[in-house]
mmCIF file of C-alpha atoms in Angstrom:
data_model
loop_
_atom_site.group_PDB
_atom_site.id
_atom_site.type_symbol
_atom_site.label_atom_id
_atom_site.label_comp_id
_atom_site.label_asym_id
_atom_site.label_seq_id
_atom_site.Cartn_x
_atom_site.Cartn_y
_atom_site.Cartn_z
ATOM 1 C CA ASN A 256 -80.288 -19.466 146.600
ATOM 2 C CA ALA A 257 -83.690 -20.564 145.098
ATOM 3 C CA GLY A 258 -85.225 -21.592 148.012
ATOM 4 C CA VAL A 259 -88.304 -23.682 146.773
ATOM 5 C CA THR A 260 -89.820 -23.588 143.522
ATOM 6 C CA GLN A 261 -93.089 -24.829 141.614
ATOM 7 C CA THR A 262 -94.009 -25.245 138.027
ATOM 8 C CA PRO A 263 -96.175 -24.873 136.601
ATOM 9 C CA LYS A 264 -98.052 -21.416 138.303
ATOM 10 C CA PHE A 265 -100.914 -22.168 136.440
ATOM 11 C CA ARG A 266 -102.550 -24.719 134.287
ATOM 12 C CA ILE A 267 -106.414 -25.921 133.316
ATOM 13 C CA LEU A 268 -107.349 -29.249 133.075
ATOM 14 C CA LYS A 269 -110.247 -31.406 131.829
ATOM 15 C CA ILE A 270 -111.873 -33.616 134.121
ATOM 16 C CA GLY A 271 -110.593 -36.476 133.629
ATOM 17 C CA GLN A 272 -106.991 -35.337 132.796
ATOM 18 C CA SER A 273 -104.027 -36.173 134.883
ATOM 19 C CA MET A 274 -101.235 -34.244 135.384
ATOM 20 C CA THR A 275 -97.505 -33.372 137.451
ATOM 21 C CA LEU A 276 -97.520 -30.358 139.599
ATOM 22 C CA GLN A 277 -93.167 -29.571 140.775
ATOM 23 C CA CYS A 278 -91.417 -29.199 143.646
ATOM 24 C CA ALA A 279 -87.155 -28.493 143.990
ATOM 25 C CA GLN A 280 -85.846 -27.142 146.713
ATOM 26 C CA ASP A 281 -81.862 -26.586 146.969
ATOM 27 C CA MET A 282 -81.674 -25.433 150.517
ATOM 28 C CA ASN A 283 -80.897 -29.217 151.399
ATOM 29 C CA HIS A 284 -83.988 -29.662 153.800
ATOM 30 C CA ASN A 285 -85.448 -32.918 153.972
ATOM 31 C CA TYR A 286 -88.617 -32.669 154.426
ATOM 32 C CA MET A 287 -91.287 -31.424 151.870
ATOM 33 C CA TYR A 288 -94.851 -30.767 151.663
ATOM 34 C CA TRP A 289 -97.655 -30.009 149.541
ATOM 35 C CA TYR A 290 -100.270 -28.029 150.425
ATOM 36 C CA ARG A 291 -103.430 -26.941 149.008
ATOM 37 C CA GLN A 292 -105.174 -23.318 149.301
ATOM 38 C CA ASP A 293 -108.355 -23.349 148.477
ATOM 39 C CA PRO A 294 -110.949 -19.886 147.693
ATOM 40 C CA GLY A 295 -110.774 -17.620 151.201
ATOM 41 C CA MET A 296 -109.450 -20.588 153.129
ATOM 42 C CA GLY A 297 -106.722 -22.007 154.877
ATOM 43 C CA LEU A 298 -103.716 -24.414 153.545
ATOM 44 C CA LYS A 299 -104.921 -28.254 154.343
ATOM 45 C CA LEU A 300 -101.607 -30.743 153.780
ATOM 46 C CA ILE A 301 -102.416 -32.641 151.690
ATOM 47 C CA TYR A 302 -98.921 -35.747 151.557
ATOM 48 C CA TYR A 303 -95.456 -34.662 153.180
ATOM 49 C CA SER A 304 -92.175 -35.695 153.358
ATOM 50 C CA VAL A 305 -89.499 -37.027 155.635
ATOM 51 C CA GLY A 306 -86.767 -37.681 153.359
ATOM 52 C CA ALA A 307 -85.463 -39.939 150.001
ATOM 53 C CA GLY A 308 -88.010 -42.647 150.044
ATOM 54 C CA ILE A 309 -90.366 -42.101 152.588
ATOM 55 C CA THR A 310 -93.535 -40.295 152.243
ATOM 56 C CA ASP A 311 -97.073 -40.544 154.047
ATOM 57 C CA LYS A 312 -100.227 -38.809 153.330
ATOM 58 C CA GLY A 313 -101.428 -36.015 155.074
ATOM 59 C CA GLU A 314 -104.878 -34.546 156.396
ATOM 60 C CA VAL A 315 -106.422 -34.778 152.011
ATOM 61 C CA PRO A 316 -104.579 -37.257 149.892
ATOM 62 C CA ASN A 317 -107.165 -38.564 147.924
ATOM 63 C CA GLY A 318 -106.501 -38.300 144.579
ATOM 64 C CA TYR A 319 -103.279 -37.260 145.168
ATOM 65 C CA ASN A 320 -100.368 -39.276 144.617
ATOM 66 C CA VAL A 321 -96.880 -38.365 145.468
ATOM 67 C CA SER A 322 -92.741 -39.345 145.285
ATOM 68 C CA ARG A 323 -89.666 -38.353 146.699
ATOM 69 C CA SER A 324 -86.212 -39.954 145.017
ATOM 70 C CA THR A 325 -83.660 -37.099 145.805
ATOM 71 C CA THR A 326 -84.055 -34.684 148.466
ATOM 72 C CA GLU A 327 -84.190 -32.058 146.057
ATOM 73 C CA ASP A 328 -87.616 -33.237 144.210
ATOM 74 C CA PHE A 329 -91.349 -33.526 145.232
ATOM 75 C CA PRO A 330 -93.502 -34.251 143.340
ATOM 76 C CA LEU A 331 -97.454 -33.974 143.166
ATOM 77 C CA ARG A 332 -99.156 -36.278 140.751
ATOM 78 C CA LEU A 333 -103.187 -35.469 140.228
ATOM 79 C CA GLU A 334 -104.418 -38.896 138.844
ATOM 80 C CA LEU A 335 -108.436 -38.526 136.320
ATOM 81 C CA ALA A 336 -108.523 -35.009 138.378
ATOM 82 C CA ALA A 337 -111.506 -33.661 139.449
ATOM 83 C CA PRO A 338 -113.704 -29.779 139.733
ATOM 84 C CA SER A 339 -112.897 -30.652 143.417
ATOM 85 C CA GLN A 340 -109.370 -30.520 142.423
ATOM 86 C CA THR A 341 -109.081 -26.606 141.284
ATOM 87 C CA SER A 342 -107.005 -25.477 144.552
ATOM 88 C CA VAL A 343 -103.327 -22.894 144.315
ATOM 89 C CA TYR A 344 -100.447 -25.967 145.380
ATOM 90 C CA PHE A 345 -98.338 -24.335 147.686
ATOM 91 C CA CYS A 346 -94.838 -26.727 147.809
ATOM 92 C CA ALA A 347 -92.866 -26.376 151.291
ATOM 93 C CA SER A 348 -89.794 -27.332 152.822
ATOM 94 C CA SER A 349 -87.882 -27.862 155.984
ATOM 95 C CA PRO A 350 -85.301 -28.433 157.968
ATOM 96 C CA SER A 351 -85.087 -32.137 160.010
ATOM 97 C CA LYS A 352 -87.450 -31.972 162.991
ATOM 98 C CA THR A 353 -85.804 -27.479 164.640
ATOM 99 C CA TYR A 354 -87.159 -25.308 166.624
ATOM 100 C CA SER A 355 -85.367 -22.515 164.427
ATOM 101 C CA GLY A 356 -87.493 -20.004 163.444
ATOM 102 C CA ALA A 357 -87.373 -18.282 159.965
ATOM 103 C CA ASN A 358 -86.128 -20.885 158.652
ATOM 104 C CA VAL A 359 -88.937 -23.826 159.358
ATOM 105 C CA LEU A 360 -91.097 -23.768 156.388
ATOM 106 C CA THR A 361 -89.807 -22.701 153.569
ATOM 107 C CA PHE A 362 -93.240 -22.123 151.099
ATOM 108 C CA GLY A 363 -92.938 -22.298 146.953
ATOM 109 C CA ALA A 364 -95.263 -19.599 145.005
ATOM 110 C CA GLY A 365 -97.576 -21.821 144.499
ATOM 111 C CA SER A 366 -99.122 -23.258 141.368
ATOM 112 C CA ARG A 367 -102.567 -22.154 140.571
ATOM 113 C CA LEU A 368 -105.059 -25.439 138.626
ATOM 114 C CA THR A 369 -108.521 -25.550 137.154
ATOM 115 C CA VAL A 370 -110.060 -28.148 136.207
ATOM 116 C CA LEU A 371 -112.651 -27.866 134.346
ATOM 117 C CA GLY B 129 -109.892 -14.780 164.659
ATOM 118 C CA GLU B 130 -109.785 -17.845 163.102
ATOM 119 C CA SER B 131 -111.827 -20.801 162.943
ATOM 120 C CA VAL B 132 -111.132 -24.235 161.177
ATOM 121 C CA GLY B 133 -113.182 -24.095 158.014
ATOM 122 C CA LEU B 134 -114.918 -21.294 158.196
ATOM 123 C CA HIS B 135 -114.618 -18.648 155.814
ATOM 124 C CA LEU B 136 -111.899 -16.179 156.283
ATOM 125 C CA PRO B 137 -112.935 -13.437 158.591
ATOM 126 C CA THR B 138 -111.464 -10.315 158.166
ATOM 127 C CA LEU B 139 -110.455 -7.820 159.850
ATOM 128 C CA SER B 140 -109.601 -3.370 158.526
ATOM 129 C CA VAL B 141 -106.873 -1.176 161.393
ATOM 130 C CA GLN B 142 -106.533 2.713 160.653
ATOM 131 C CA GLU B 143 -103.078 3.016 159.522
ATOM 132 C CA GLY B 144 -100.599 3.650 162.710
ATOM 133 C CA ASP B 145 -103.250 1.822 165.204
ATOM 134 C CA ASN B 146 -102.549 -1.911 166.388
ATOM 135 C CA SER B 147 -104.168 -5.084 165.216
ATOM 136 C CA ILE B 148 -104.264 -8.186 167.415
ATOM 137 C CA ILE B 149 -105.138 -11.282 165.472
ATOM 138 C CA ASN B 150 -106.109 -14.584 167.519
ATOM 139 C CA CYS B 151 -106.274 -18.087 166.328
ATOM 140 C CA ALA B 152 -107.876 -21.000 168.313
ATOM 141 C CA TYR B 153 -106.049 -24.713 167.992
ATOM 142 C CA SER B 154 -107.276 -27.938 168.079
ATOM 143 C CA ASN B 155 -104.436 -30.041 169.417
ATOM 144 C CA SER B 156 -103.316 -29.556 173.391
ATOM 145 C CA ALA B 157 -100.335 -31.500 172.909
ATOM 146 C CA SER B 158 -98.614 -29.114 169.965
ATOM 147 C CA ASP B 159 -95.744 -27.729 171.259
ATOM 148 C CA TYR B 160 -94.775 -25.292 168.844
ATOM 149 C CA PHE B 161 -96.868 -22.856 167.116
ATOM 150 C CA ILE B 162 -95.670 -20.386 163.392
ATOM 151 C CA TRP B 163 -97.865 -16.579 161.941
ATOM 152 C CA TYR B 164 -97.834 -16.801 158.570
ATOM 153 C CA LYS B 165 -98.051 -13.711 156.163
ATOM 154 C CA GLN B 166 -99.999 -14.455 152.876
ATOM 155 C CA GLU B 167 -99.488 -12.015 150.417
ATOM 156 C CA SER B 168 -101.565 -12.079 147.392
ATOM 157 C CA GLY B 169 -100.168 -14.419 144.684
ATOM 158 C CA LYS B 170 -97.843 -14.855 146.664
ATOM 159 C CA GLY B 171 -96.457 -18.263 149.094
ATOM 160 C CA PRO B 172 -97.195 -17.554 153.395
ATOM 161 C CA GLN B 173 -93.525 -15.788 154.929
ATOM 162 C CA PHE B 174 -92.365 -16.765 158.755
ATOM 163 C CA ILE B 175 -94.049 -13.415 161.134
ATOM 164 C CA ILE B 176 -92.943 -15.125 164.538
ATOM 165 C CA ASP B 177 -93.006 -18.449 166.292
ATOM 166 C CA ILE B 178 -93.012 -19.047 169.603
ATOM 167 C CA ARG B 179 -92.162 -22.543 171.238
ATOM 168 C CA SER B 180 -95.419 -24.627 174.470
ATOM 169 C CA ASN B 181 -92.786 -23.271 177.017
ATOM 170 C CA MET B 182 -93.701 -19.958 176.386
ATOM 171 C CA ASP B 183 -96.380 -17.560 176.864
ATOM 172 C CA LYS B 184 -95.192 -14.751 175.152
ATOM 173 C CA ARG B 185 -92.519 -13.591 172.708
ATOM 174 C CA GLN B 186 -91.575 -10.144 170.778
ATOM 175 C CA GLY B 187 -90.132 -9.042 167.115
ATOM 176 C CA GLN B 188 -89.526 -5.926 165.506
ATOM 177 C CA ARG B 189 -93.600 -4.636 165.791
ATOM 178 C CA VAL B 190 -95.038 -7.793 166.397
ATOM 179 C CA THR B 191 -95.479 -9.917 169.308
ATOM 180 C CA VAL B 192 -97.262 -13.081 170.015
ATOM 181 C CA LEU B 193 -99.207 -14.742 172.610
ATOM 182 C CA LEU B 194 -99.556 -18.305 173.559
ATOM 183 C CA ASN B 195 -102.365 -18.770 176.013
ATOM 184 C CA LYS B 196 -102.645 -23.283 176.753
ATOM 185 C CA THR B 197 -105.367 -23.271 179.167
ATOM 186 C CA VAL B 198 -107.761 -21.840 176.205
ATOM 187 C CA LYS B 199 -105.746 -23.166 173.456
ATOM 188 C CA HIS B 200 -105.434 -19.877 171.961
ATOM 189 C CA LEU B 201 -102.723 -17.918 170.396
ATOM 190 C CA SER B 202 -102.652 -14.165 168.992
ATOM 191 C CA LEU B 203 -100.495 -11.331 166.377
ATOM 192 C CA GLN B 204 -100.151 -8.855 167.649
ATOM 193 C CA ILE B 205 -98.764 -5.852 165.215
ATOM 194 C CA ALA B 206 -98.680 -2.782 166.454
ATOM 195 C CA ALA B 207 -98.255 0.873 164.565
ATOM 196 C CA THR B 208 -100.088 -1.691 161.637
ATOM 197 C CA GLN B 209 -99.067 0.318 158.197
ATOM 198 C CA PRO B 210 -100.065 -0.086 153.904
ATOM 199 C CA GLY B 211 -98.025 -3.067 153.807
ATOM 200 C CA ASP B 212 -99.497 -5.025 157.023
ATOM 201 C CA SER B 213 -102.200 -5.621 154.849
ATOM 202 C CA ALA B 214 -102.225 -9.793 153.543
ATOM 203 C CA VAL B 215 -104.029 -12.849 155.628
ATOM 204 C CA TYR B 216 -102.502 -13.820 158.485
ATOM 205 C CA PHE B 217 -102.232 -18.228 159.747
ATOM 206 C CA CYS B 218 -101.363 -19.430 162.580
ATOM 207 C CA ALA B 219 -99.885 -23.003 162.084
ATOM 208 C CA GLU B 220 -99.975 -25.661 164.598
ATOM 209 C CA LYS B 221 -96.557 -28.472 164.973
ATOM 210 C CA ARG B 222 -99.468 -30.860 166.238
ATOM 211 C CA ASP B 223 -97.390 -33.914 167.037
ATOM 212 C CA THR B 224 -93.881 -35.311 167.666
ATOM 213 C CA GLY B 225 -93.258 -34.982 163.584
ATOM 214 C CA ASN B 226 -92.517 -31.923 162.280
ATOM 215 C CA GLN B 227 -95.852 -31.761 160.470
ATOM 216 C CA PHE B 228 -97.729 -28.407 159.907
ATOM 217 C CA TYR B 229 -101.658 -27.040 160.572
ATOM 218 C CA PHE B 230 -102.724 -24.259 159.316
ATOM 219 C CA GLY B 231 -106.203 -22.766 160.392
ATOM 220 C CA THR B 232 -108.264 -20.892 158.426
ATOM 221 C CA GLY B 233 -106.618 -16.570 158.258
ATOM 222 C CA THR B 234 -107.649 -13.299 158.492
ATOM 223 C CA SER B 235 -107.286 -10.975 156.139
ATOM 224 C CA LEU B 236 -105.853 -7.172 157.207
ATOM 225 C CA THR B 237 -106.813 -4.796 155.792
ATOM 226 C CA VAL B 238 -105.138 -1.420 156.522
ATOM 227 C CA ILE B 239 -106.319 1.816 155.937
ATOM 228 C CA PRO B 240 -104.692 4.806 154.681
#
């Protein structure tokens, strides 16, 4: 059981380039999330999805796009990368709304992105 | 303790002592809270959770206390060990959706 898998682990982009961060989960979770974590800071919610075909903005959506064509995958697209998007990106998933403890919000290992 | 928007607070404790990490949350309607531990280079991992209809919950060596009156959450770690060194985050579920919002985090260092 792999849990939440993110690729790539590291990436360097030039200003103005575009890229997609991939996220896949094998737990049949309906909810998926993208967070960013700036150095020495907490996690900020970028986008989330409550199921295939449904996405919504979080706290800091500007400069990003997402899609959710399947339950398993939730890619995050960066268009026109900017230095302010240098961060560590975490994908997470959870079952449908429930107070079930340890299986709430399972995180991937993170993708470190640097924009120069 | 944690404060949204500020840089990472730090806490150093001697091995074997108890640790208390604090978190102030913002929304009185938040109904569920989780503490996460994040080790260097890894994603956050679940430690313990508490619903808003409780004021205390205990796990193995960890206790979470919730004070809804002042919107304050704390994580107590008993007999702190070197392996407890990490950044600790509290997260609140603010509304009827399943969105979780995180505090800034506290960096805990255990001195052998």
